[in-house]
XYZ file of C-alpha atoms in Angstrom:
712
model
C -34.354 96.294 -5.947
C -31.257 95.513 -4.733
C -32.118 97.688 -5.093
C -28.650 98.334 -3.958
C -25.679 99.997 -5.684
C -22.006 100.416 -5.489
C -19.092 101.686 -7.412
C -16.388 99.813 -9.281
C -15.337 96.232 -8.820
C -17.502 93.201 -9.323
C -20.654 94.579 -7.957
C -19.843 98.084 -9.014
C -21.628 100.328 -11.445
C -21.409 99.756 -15.135
C -21.862 102.559 -17.645
C -24.698 100.843 -19.291
C -22.913 97.872 -20.809
C -19.602 97.954 -18.860
C -18.565 98.414 -15.291
C -18.001 102.106 -14.393
C -14.553 102.938 -13.158
C -13.522 99.316 -13.104
C -13.836 97.140 -16.118
C -14.550 93.893 -14.193
C -17.949 92.203 -14.053
C -16.799 89.959 -11.160
C -19.377 90.055 -8.405
C -18.950 91.072 -4.794
C -18.186 87.538 -3.649
C -15.007 87.557 -5.733
C -16.161 85.140 -8.427
C -14.432 85.544 -11.806
C -16.519 87.015 -14.568
C -18.305 84.531 -16.707
C -16.562 84.071 -20.127
C -17.976 85.884 -23.049
C -17.702 85.456 -26.799
C -16.429 88.845 -27.772
C -17.121 88.551 -31.506
C -20.466 86.898 -31.264
C -21.853 89.235 -28.721
C -23.299 86.530 -26.459
C -21.999 85.188 -23.141
C -20.908 81.554 -23.260
C -21.595 81.196 -19.586
C -25.164 82.319 -20.083
C -25.792 79.696 -22.737
C -27.374 76.329 -22.072
C -25.171 73.491 -20.833
C -22.850 72.404 -23.681
C -24.123 69.446 -25.689
C -22.661 66.109 -24.659
C -19.740 64.762 -26.646
C -19.909 61.405 -28.325
C -17.410 58.876 -26.889
C -16.071 55.742 -28.489
C -18.841 53.772 -26.802
C -21.415 55.904 -28.629
C -22.909 57.441 -25.536
C -22.835 61.173 -24.665
C -19.973 62.100 -22.438
C -21.328 63.924 -19.412
C -17.893 64.994 -18.232
C -15.807 67.872 -19.518
C -14.667 67.633 -23.061
C -11.018 66.970 -23.772
C -9.273 69.213 -26.338
C -9.749 68.188 -29.920
C -6.631 66.465 -31.289
C -4.706 68.330 -33.947
C -4.588 66.531 -37.223
C -1.179 65.029 -37.866
C 0.151 63.532 -41.041
C -0.891 60.024 -39.979
C -4.306 61.248 -38.854
C -4.880 62.901 -42.184
C -3.963 59.756 -44.068
C -6.343 57.806 -41.849
C -9.153 60.298 -42.517
C -8.602 60.304 -46.258
C -8.375 56.516 -46.351
C -11.401 56.055 -44.191
C -13.456 58.420 -46.271
C -13.609 55.761 -48.959
C -15.118 53.090 -46.642
C -18.845 52.566 -46.779
C -19.227 52.738 -42.997
C -17.495 56.075 -42.830
C -19.370 57.522 -45.826
C -22.699 56.407 -44.356
C -21.855 57.877 -40.965
C -20.789 61.171 -42.511
C -24.045 61.403 -44.475
C -26.022 60.669 -41.304
C -24.080 63.357 -39.341
C -24.816 65.886 -42.054
C -28.502 64.922 -41.961
C -28.506 65.404 -38.179
C -26.982 68.855 -38.568
C -29.500 69.773 -41.275
C -32.437 68.630 -39.095
C -31.090 70.352 -35.920
C -31.204 67.036 -34.094
C -30.513 66.819 -30.337
C -26.854 66.405 -29.316
C -27.376 62.860 -28.066
C -28.412 61.722 -31.518
C -24.911 62.447 -32.879
C -23.585 59.345 -31.165
C -25.789 57.091 -33.270
C -23.644 56.897 -36.386
C -20.672 55.616 -34.345
C -22.910 53.076 -32.604
C -24.333 51.901 -35.953
C -20.897 51.619 -37.557
C -19.537 49.699 -34.544
C -22.466 47.294 -34.686
C -21.875 46.831 -38.405
C -18.296 45.754 -37.760
C -16.466 48.914 -38.836
C -12.703 48.888 -38.528
C -10.821 50.839 -35.893
C -9.701 53.352 -38.550
C -13.323 53.831 -39.631
C -14.463 54.300 -36.027
C -11.671 56.811 -35.406
C -12.650 58.827 -38.456
C -16.331 58.693 -37.468
C -15.508 59.848 -33.935
C -13.484 62.800 -35.290
C -16.340 63.706 -37.628
C -18.794 63.471 -34.727
C -16.717 65.895 -32.642
C -16.596 68.301 -35.588
C -20.313 68.056 -36.137
C -21.007 68.794 -32.475
C -18.785 71.845 -32.610
C -20.605 73.063 -35.685
C -23.922 72.458 -33.914
C -22.781 74.450 -30.869
C -21.633 77.341 -33.070
C -24.980 77.337 -34.938
C -26.863 77.297 -31.631
C -24.867 80.251 -30.399
C -25.612 82.221 -33.546
C -29.290 81.257 -33.361
C -29.448 82.346 -29.744
C -27.892 85.731 -30.559
C -30.220 86.163 -33.524
C -33.166 85.295 -31.250
C -32.049 87.966 -28.748
C -31.764 90.633 -31.431
C -35.076 89.590 -32.954
C -36.717 89.702 -29.559
C -35.318 93.169 -29.038
C -36.649 94.343 -32.374
C -40.021 92.701 -31.639
C -40.050 94.563 -28.333
C -39.583 97.881 -30.116
C -42.555 97.125 -32.352
C -44.724 95.878 -29.503
C -44.019 98.883 -27.295
C -44.623 101.287 -30.127
C -48.064 99.754 -30.649
C -49.162 100.204 -27.006
C -50.825 103.350 -25.795
C -51.807 102.555 -22.176
C -49.008 103.378 -19.669
C -49.717 100.384 -17.447
C -49.726 98.016 -20.430
C -46.412 99.538 -21.632
C -44.779 99.136 -18.168
C -45.966 95.527 -17.837
C -44.743 94.686 -21.331
C -41.346 96.225 -20.623
C -40.815 94.291 -17.379
C -42.078 91.002 -18.839
C -39.886 91.338 -21.908
C -36.844 92.111 -19.737
C -37.392 88.931 -17.761
C -37.690 86.901 -20.942
C -34.684 88.472 -22.713
C -32.255 88.115 -19.806
C -33.779 84.794 -18.553
C -33.745 85.976 -14.944
C -35.980 84.974 -12.032
C -37.371 88.454 -11.453
C -37.645 91.706 -13.411
C -39.074 94.957 -12.091
C -39.319 98.670 -12.794
C -39.336 101.727 -10.559
C -40.409 105.233 -11.420
C -39.034 108.394 -9.866
C -41.260 110.583 -7.716
C -39.825 114.048 -8.135
C -42.161 115.525 -5.510
C -41.198 112.995 -2.825
C -37.557 112.853 -3.910
C -37.436 109.067 -4.126
C -38.166 106.204 -6.510
C -40.893 103.649 -6.007
C -41.629 100.140 -7.241
C -44.168 100.368 -10.131
C -44.305 96.975 -11.861
C -42.813 93.568 -11.035
C -42.697 90.227 -12.833
C -41.824 87.055 -10.938
C -41.916 88.728 -7.490
C -43.518 86.866 -4.564
C -42.982 89.370 -1.744
C -45.593 92.020 -0.989
C -43.028 94.095 0.900
C -40.751 94.061 -2.092
C -43.569 94.999 -4.489
C -44.409 98.123 -2.390
C -40.824 99.281 -1.727
C -39.777 102.898 -1.909
C -36.141 103.977 -2.019
C -34.564 107.290 -1.273
C -32.152 108.709 -3.827
C -28.758 107.058 -3.357
C -30.172 104.208 -1.225
C -29.489 100.665 -2.419
C -28.720 99.808 -5.982
C -31.920 101.240 -7.419
C -31.629 104.549 -5.566
C -28.075 104.909 -6.738
C -29.027 104.248 -10.383
C -31.885 106.760 -10.120
C -29.606 109.350 -8.522
C -26.553 109.009 -10.788
C -28.281 107.997 -14.083
C -25.694 105.206 -14.468
C -26.167 101.394 -14.492
C -25.040 99.274 -11.558
C -24.644 95.527 -11.056
C -23.930 93.222 -8.112
C -23.307 89.534 -7.968
C -24.667 89.215 -4.408
C -26.376 92.302 -2.967
C -26.805 90.934 0.571
C -23.094 90.624 1.313
C -21.845 93.589 -0.717
C -20.567 96.212 1.748
C -20.259 98.949 -0.797
C -23.985 99.666 -1.044
C -25.901 102.020 1.205
C -27.945 99.353 2.962
C -31.110 100.182 4.888
C -33.247 97.926 7.064
C -36.305 98.398 4.845
C -34.484 97.587 1.624
C -32.462 94.668 3.025
C -35.493 92.978 4.601
C -37.523 93.278 1.368
C -34.615 91.871 -0.714
C -34.117 89.064 1.806
C -37.843 88.225 1.737
C -37.777 88.130 -2.043
C -34.601 85.978 -1.987
C -32.667 88.076 -4.491
C -28.868 87.996 -4.823
C -27.628 89.036 -8.287
C -29.157 92.380 -9.453
C -28.640 94.539 -12.546
C -30.219 97.966 -12.861
C -30.143 100.487 -15.733
C -31.660 103.976 -15.881
C -34.739 104.921 -17.922
C -33.881 108.288 -19.401
C -35.614 110.926 -21.433
C -32.768 113.101 -22.592
C -30.753 113.936 -19.425
C -33.717 113.306 -17.091
C -33.979 109.959 -15.302
C -37.619 108.811 -15.050
C -37.001 105.441 -13.411
C -34.942 102.273 -13.263
C -35.297 98.911 -15.078
C -34.011 95.864 -13.191
C -33.259 92.161 -13.813
C -32.420 89.916 -10.857
C -31.730 86.292 -9.924
C -32.223 84.426 -6.689
C -28.766 82.913 -6.970
C -25.420 84.743 -6.821
C -23.806 85.284 -10.196
C -22.038 87.913 -12.281
C -23.916 89.721 -15.055
C -22.061 89.794 -18.401
C -21.440 92.926 -20.509
C -23.784 91.503 -23.143
C -26.610 91.337 -20.570
C -25.886 94.920 -19.556
C -25.923 96.100 -23.145
C -29.132 94.164 -23.885
C -30.961 95.601 -20.839
C -29.668 99.108 -21.703
C -30.976 98.797 -25.247
C -34.354 97.632 -23.935
C -34.331 100.528 -21.468
C -33.796 103.007 -24.358
C -36.816 101.625 -26.176
C -38.760 101.495 -22.903
C -38.071 105.160 -22.166
C -39.309 106.074 -25.648
C -42.423 103.961 -25.203
C -43.098 105.390 -21.719
C -42.599 108.871 -23.070
C -45.067 108.144 -25.883
C -47.614 106.571 -23.578
C -47.415 109.438 -21.062
C -47.719 112.003 -23.814
C -50.717 110.229 -25.225
C -52.372 110.248 -21.760
C -51.528 113.940 -21.357
C -52.954 114.610 -24.798
C -56.201 112.818 -23.986
C -56.553 114.732 -20.703
C -55.824 117.998 -22.437
C -58.478 117.328 -25.069
C -61.054 116.973 -22.360
C -59.981 119.949 -20.236
C -58.678 122.383 -22.853
C -61.104 122.604 -25.800
C -59.560 125.932 -26.776
C -56.218 124.225 -27.387
C -57.650 121.340 -29.442
C -55.820 122.336 -32.577
C -52.479 122.468 -30.795
C -53.143 119.095 -29.197
C -54.027 117.557 -32.530
C -50.810 118.864 -33.990
C -48.856 117.436 -31.065
C -50.579 114.101 -31.473
C -49.815 114.078 -35.149
C -46.167 114.778 -34.387
C -46.117 111.856 -31.981
C -47.837 109.616 -34.504
C -45.399 110.636 -37.131
C -42.458 109.959 -34.813
C -43.841 106.533 -33.875
C -44.488 105.676 -37.511
C -41.020 106.810 -38.424
C -39.532 104.711 -35.629
C -41.511 101.682 -36.782
C -40.497 102.327 -40.374
C -36.843 102.583 -39.518
C -36.977 99.523 -37.245
C -38.717 97.532 -39.984
C -36.078 98.690 -42.432
C -33.309 97.293 -40.177
C -35.227 94.051 -39.612
C -35.528 93.568 -43.358
C -31.755 93.765 -43.696
C -31.469 97.365 -44.890
C -27.995 98.871 -45.060
C -26.678 102.226 -43.865
C -27.427 104.000 -47.125
C -31.075 102.897 -46.952
C -31.355 104.083 -43.345
C -29.730 107.411 -44.237
C -32.107 107.798 -47.194
C -35.131 107.110 -44.949
C -33.966 109.595 -42.313
C -33.383 112.292 -44.884
C -36.798 111.710 -46.447
C -38.566 111.872 -43.054
C -36.760 115.025 -41.904
C -36.319 116.668 -45.287
C -32.577 117.151 -45.094
C -29.210 115.643 -46.056
C -27.897 112.785 -43.933
C -24.428 111.490 -43.043
C -23.643 108.456 -40.915
C -20.163 107.908 -39.480
C -18.753 105.174 -37.249
C -16.917 105.806 -33.993
C -13.594 106.270 -35.859
C -15.082 108.914 -38.121
C -15.288 106.662 -41.195
C -18.168 107.580 -43.427
C -20.713 104.753 -43.620
C -23.392 106.519 -45.689
C -24.099 109.969 -47.219
C -27.323 111.103 -48.903
C -27.908 114.605 -50.301
C -24.944 115.991 -48.386
C -21.350 116.994 -49.098
C -18.523 114.884 -47.582
C -17.420 116.084 -44.186
C -15.745 114.741 -41.065
C -17.867 114.327 -37.909
C -18.209 117.447 -35.762
C -16.294 116.167 -32.740
C -17.521 118.942 -30.442
C -21.173 118.328 -31.269
C -20.791 114.554 -31.026
C -19.311 114.937 -27.509
C -22.100 117.303 -26.439
C -24.784 114.948 -27.790
C -23.104 111.996 -26.068
C -23.043 113.847 -22.762
C -26.612 115.145 -22.930
C -28.308 112.199 -24.677
C -29.976 114.664 -27.079
C -29.386 115.790 -30.628
C -27.536 119.143 -30.684
C -27.044 121.825 -33.373
C -23.738 123.206 -34.613
C -23.174 125.557 -37.528
C -26.626 124.796 -39.018
C -26.150 121.011 -38.739
C -27.902 118.773 -36.236
C -25.741 115.981 -34.745
C -26.901 112.962 -32.763
C -24.452 110.596 -31.068
C -25.243 106.911 -31.723
C -24.871 105.095 -28.420
C -25.204 101.603 -26.939
C -25.298 102.419 -23.241
C -22.264 104.622 -22.706
C -20.364 103.239 -25.732
C -20.081 105.565 -28.708
C -20.841 103.600 -31.873
C -20.910 106.529 -34.253
C -22.893 109.646 -35.159
C -25.640 110.955 -37.478
C -25.572 114.427 -38.995
C -28.654 116.173 -40.498
C -27.882 119.052 -42.838
C -30.035 121.828 -44.335
C -32.481 121.812 -41.380
C -31.366 124.564 -38.941
C -35.050 125.101 -37.928
C -35.592 121.561 -36.625
C -38.525 121.533 -34.223
C -38.838 119.565 -31.020
C -40.915 116.802 -32.565
C -38.540 116.345 -35.445
C -35.650 116.544 -32.996
C -37.083 113.576 -31.072
C -37.654 111.726 -34.349
C -33.999 112.359 -35.218
C -32.997 110.980 -31.851
C -35.146 107.872 -32.417
C -33.310 107.403 -35.694
C -30.127 107.355 -33.643
C -31.448 104.434 -31.559
C -32.352 102.440 -34.674
C -28.950 103.207 -36.187
C -27.355 101.911 -32.974
C -29.172 98.598 -33.423
C -27.973 98.384 -37.024
C -24.366 99.113 -36.005
C -24.501 96.517 -33.203
C -25.912 93.975 -35.625
C -23.275 94.680 -38.243
C -20.496 94.711 -35.621
C -21.597 91.302 -34.331
C -21.482 89.918 -37.831
C -18.083 91.474 -38.504
C -16.683 90.172 -35.254
C -17.894 86.704 -36.063
C -16.263 86.872 -39.469
C -13.029 88.258 -38.001
C -12.942 85.364 -35.525
C -13.281 82.844 -38.359
C -10.594 84.650 -40.352
C -8.326 84.753 -37.299
C -8.738 81.033 -36.706
C -7.810 80.323 -40.342
C -4.780 82.635 -40.062
C -3.521 80.734 -36.970
C -3.990 77.350 -38.636
C -2.372 78.625 -41.816
C 0.795 79.921 -40.111
C 0.991 76.863 -37.816
C 0.389 74.478 -40.747
C -2.484 72.905 -38.814
C -4.369 70.791 -41.326
C -3.619 69.734 -44.875
C -2.827 72.367 -47.504
C -5.930 71.322 -49.396
C -8.232 71.876 -46.399
C -6.609 75.218 -45.586
C -6.974 76.323 -49.178
C -10.627 75.265 -49.202
C -11.348 77.140 -45.951
C -9.667 80.246 -47.348
C -11.679 80.017 -50.549
C -14.905 80.140 -48.515
C -13.695 83.487 -47.154
C -12.934 84.740 -50.677
C -9.180 84.344 -50.105
C -7.304 82.588 -52.924
C -4.096 81.077 -51.530
C -3.026 80.175 -55.026
C -2.222 83.872 -55.561
C 0.913 85.490 -54.078
C 0.417 86.727 -50.553
C 2.716 88.576 -48.147
C 2.838 88.346 -44.359
C 2.843 91.487 -42.194
C 3.433 91.694 -38.407
C 2.356 94.951 -36.769
C 3.518 96.374 -33.428
C 2.164 99.464 -31.694
C 4.618 101.035 -29.295
C 1.850 102.684 -27.179
C -1.343 101.321 -28.776
C -3.365 98.738 -26.811
C -3.166 95.433 -28.612
C -6.949 95.147 -29.004
C -7.090 98.543 -30.675
C -4.305 97.559 -33.059
C -6.034 94.229 -33.735
C -9.288 96.000 -34.562
C -7.543 98.407 -36.909
C -5.720 95.478 -38.577
C -9.005 93.630 -39.030
C -10.487 96.657 -40.856
C -7.375 96.929 -43.022
C -7.490 93.198 -43.852
C -11.145 93.339 -44.804
C -10.502 96.331 -47.070
C -7.649 94.450 -48.779
C -9.415 91.059 -48.945
C -6.935 89.395 -46.652
C -6.705 87.727 -43.223
C -5.823 89.136 -39.834
C -5.611 87.929 -36.228
C -3.412 87.246 -33.228
C -0.689 84.633 -33.695
C 1.842 83.995 -30.903
C 0.785 87.311 -29.285
C 1.517 89.296 -32.440
C -0.946 91.147 -34.697
C -0.480 89.406 -38.072
C -1.962 90.055 -41.497
C -1.806 87.989 -44.660
C -2.613 90.166 -47.693
C -2.622 89.522 -51.443
C 0.249 91.561 -52.943
C 3.460 91.186 -54.887
C 4.884 94.530 -53.803
C 5.600 93.585 -50.196
C 7.688 96.647 -49.277
C 5.207 99.257 -50.593
C 2.314 97.445 -48.972
C 4.200 97.370 -45.625
C 4.739 101.139 -45.786
C 1.105 101.809 -46.687
C -0.143 99.466 -43.968
C 2.061 101.164 -41.334
C 0.670 104.568 -42.316
C -2.896 103.208 -42.286
C -2.586 101.636 -38.813
C -0.817 104.707 -37.457
C -3.617 106.934 -38.711
C -6.376 104.648 -37.392
C -4.871 104.057 -33.891
C -3.407 107.519 -33.450
C 0.066 106.232 -32.481
C 3.067 104.859 -34.442
C 2.631 101.365 -35.828
C 5.718 99.458 -36.977
C 5.184 96.768 -39.632
C 7.692 94.004 -40.581
C 6.905 92.152 -43.766
C 8.012 89.169 -45.861
C 6.931 87.708 -49.141
C 5.389 87.324 -51.536
C 4.780 83.610 -51.001
C 2.324 81.131 -52.393
C 0.795 78.270 -50.418
C 0.530 77.516 -46.682
C 4.068 76.209 -46.234
C 5.666 79.258 -47.901
C 3.450 81.643 -45.866
C 4.512 79.995 -42.592
C 8.152 80.510 -43.591
C 7.400 84.108 -44.563
C 5.889 84.689 -41.113
C 9.209 83.763 -39.524
C 11.071 86.167 -41.811
C 8.515 88.982 -41.157
C 9.085 88.543 -37.413
C 12.825 88.939 -37.869
C 12.183 92.006 -39.977
C 10.001 93.568 -37.275
C 12.642 92.861 -34.621
C 15.315 94.510 -36.828
C 13.135 97.573 -37.453
C 12.587 98.078 -33.733
C 16.288 97.447 -32.946
C 17.318 100.016 -35.528
C 14.884 102.609 -34.112
C 12.690 102.638 -37.217
C 9.527 102.967 -35.133
C 6.328 103.760 -37.046
C 7.765 102.494 -40.347
C 6.995 99.526 -42.597
C 9.555 97.493 -44.528
C 10.628 94.054 -45.648
C 14.141 92.621 -45.249
C 15.394 93.832 -48.666
C 14.609 97.378 -47.507
C 17.097 96.888 -44.688
C 20.045 96.529 -47.082
C 22.890 94.200 -46.171
C 21.250 93.665 -42.742
C 18.273 92.264 -44.579
C 20.594 90.000 -46.545
C 22.077 88.679 -43.327
C 18.668 88.159 -41.673
C 16.911 86.648 -44.700
C 16.416 82.939 -45.297
C 17.549 83.216 -48.918
C 20.873 85.034 -49.358
C 20.309 86.585 -52.779
C 23.575 88.467 -53.154
C 23.056 89.314 -56.823
C 19.781 91.090 -56.012
C 21.483 93.010 -53.245
C 24.256 94.184 -55.544
C 21.725 95.142 -58.235
C 19.611 97.144 -55.746
C 22.684 98.998 -54.424
C 24.766 99.601 -57.602
C 22.222 99.019 -60.387
C 22.152 102.586 -61.780
C 25.988 102.778 -61.905
C 26.307 99.306 -63.493
C 23.719 100.195 -66.135
C 25.493 103.492 -66.917
C 28.831 101.743 -67.371
C 27.287 99.053 -69.587
C 25.507 101.595 -71.795
C 28.315 104.172 -72.170
C 31.461 102.114 -71.676
C 32.555 104.237 -68.663
C 34.467 103.092 -65.625
C 32.349 104.432 -62.741
C 32.440 101.127 -60.845
C 36.259 101.057 -61.167
C 36.380 104.658 -59.977
C 34.260 103.818 -56.908
C 36.586 100.951 -55.952
C 39.638 103.157 -56.330
C 38.004 106.015 -54.381
C 37.096 103.887 -51.396
C 40.446 102.049 -51.548
C 42.167 105.433 -51.301
C 40.255 106.266 -48.164
C 37.785 108.534 -49.978
C 40.670 110.745 -51.137
C 40.268 112.214 -54.604
C 43.955 112.998 -55.011
C 45.041 109.442 -54.121
C 42.272 107.991 -56.277
C 43.505 109.910 -59.354
C 46.973 108.422 -58.929
C 45.533 104.889 -58.784
C 43.363 105.617 -61.818
C 46.103 107.489 -63.678
C 43.737 110.334 -64.554
C 43.509 114.006 -63.735
C 41.848 114.925 -60.438
C 39.109 116.813 -62.336
C 38.206 113.544 -64.064
C 37.776 111.885 -60.638
C 35.555 114.820 -59.497
C 33.411 114.556 -62.614
C 33.010 110.811 -62.217
C 32.044 111.198 -58.531
C 29.497 113.864 -59.463
C 28.007 111.467 -61.982
C 27.861 108.721 -59.315
C 26.053 111.158 -56.975
C 23.465 111.784 -59.682
C 22.944 108.044 -60.149
C 22.961 106.919 -56.482
C 21.644 110.014 -54.764
C 23.330 112.862 -52.880
C 23.652 110.844 -49.656
C 25.752 108.064 -51.212
C 28.780 109.046 -49.089
C 26.885 108.993 -45.804
C 28.297 106.351 -43.400
C 25.327 104.055 -43.756
C 25.113 104.281 -47.582
C 28.872 104.163 -47.908
C 28.970 100.863 -46.010
C 26.239 99.464 -48.216
C 28.042 100.485 -51.412
C 31.435 99.170 -50.315
C 29.891 95.794 -49.399
C 28.121 95.647 -52.761
C 31.417 96.464 -54.542
C 33.151 93.626 -52.722
C 30.332 91.208 -53.610
C 30.450 92.447 -57.192
C 34.170 91.816 -57.416
C 33.875 88.327 -55.823
C 31.136 87.386 -58.310
C 33.427 88.215 -61.212
C 32.259 91.763 -61.861
C 29.440 90.713 -64.185
C 27.382 93.566 -65.524
C 24.184 91.901 -64.428
C 25.268 91.663 -60.824
């Protein structure tokens, strides 16, 4: 069962979908973890061998693919020019037909071969080859999405299949067989705990060839399986035989050796806080299990535990009906509660499979349990609310539910943590049902499992969309591709680059970059913009004409979401890819200035920085600077014919001395005092502070140099 176990590191334990205490999925042999696609939810390394790439000769290239060339100006001209040639047009139509028919990868070389045989020019062949590479990339992306969809569908089908079974042996065989299919491993097996003997024993195997392995028993803490059963936490190893961190025994090691197993992943089967067994997936070759595989097996284990619980209870019910006629009414009520819970689970699962949203799930839960329902994500954001007043999640109850694995009551409200393995995805609250019985409590907990599936599905879709938006953002700021293509790509994401947009660069002083990136992605989606990493900075492109106000609001939003100060430098508005790339450079200078000035946790654009912004900006708009600094005084003079600007010049020229200023102005000192009071009303009480004073004096000089126009 490799049945072995360890802690931390490559072969160490993983809290359901991640490695416990470590964070690395590298195995015990030191191999690097296989790459994963974080936003798609599926491991690239676990996917089939990448489709061959078409070469100029028209045959699939079996070797590694070289990086795709970036389109240059000459390459774009060649592509546009070639698009008008019949050979190119025919090849493009054929490539699209191949994509539409899900043709094998090797067929994508045919258009190039056909065009070459028809005497196509070198330019045509180059364009066809580029189009072929693009088509193959699209095909690979579609295959990845289809594979992920197939995994989720298989998981949902498993829930339905298990819920339909009543015989315990049939349930266990179905669980193990489906685990082997979902994770595509050589062997899958399941052990159940023997509380009386104090150990765990092999119950069902699929793919096993060793009799000794099939009859293995493990003491608590022995091997990987014993450790999972003892600690109620998942463990994984890349190569059990050579991993020194496990508690090896002769019996276990010989059985594993006879079976030929190396890589082993085990997750607990739990009913509440009680571990009833362990579900395993194993391969006969050394490799590292990915976090996606851990999460998938953990989700299956959650459904399996529910199905085992249902099957066992049904068996207990049947036995009780035979032996306890006097309790027949109680047993019938218990059976009805189980049936109702199973029907509710099937109904909720079917609702998710049909594409239902959070409001529909909340409505169904409230109708089943006759109460108000609230669903929140892990950040406390309300996702749905039905027949309940708005409220923030009860943090204490969520933590207790997460620790116990059960729904818990607090102040008349039942709360169930929504989990995927150890990861907190959100929470469900049930109001107006303080008297919730045990059966309804389990039904509520099953609703939490279904909600977890919905959250995982929606998160995978959001991560995929964020990745696409991030790629567009990078190409947009790097000017990779023609403006027309960039604009068309943005339009597909409901982003209109013809409208004014501003560029924002966020920096968290103590926030992990991934957390800041996730918060920025949510903010960009809410504002119908783009976000992503560009040159190791978290960058957003948002539609707005009020850049400074948007920067301040975005800084406050990111600070609230991440829980630590977020500084935001901004530039814009700008229209079109070229202008946005220039605005990105200016926003980066603004962020650097904000941090250098100690304005941590604030948002601003260069004009907000006063004369420093004028110096740092690409366009030195001195008139605008003077207007922003002295505008109220200039307007007052123009409207009333006063000489407040002249008074300011004389006051500063006299070293901020009122008595010397009155001599220069040839007025009484009280007149100077009155004029300065008026200036304070117009510019604010802090106008004589060192920083404001410097700004005003510089604006006065610029105003004088420009001729002292009233519009300055």
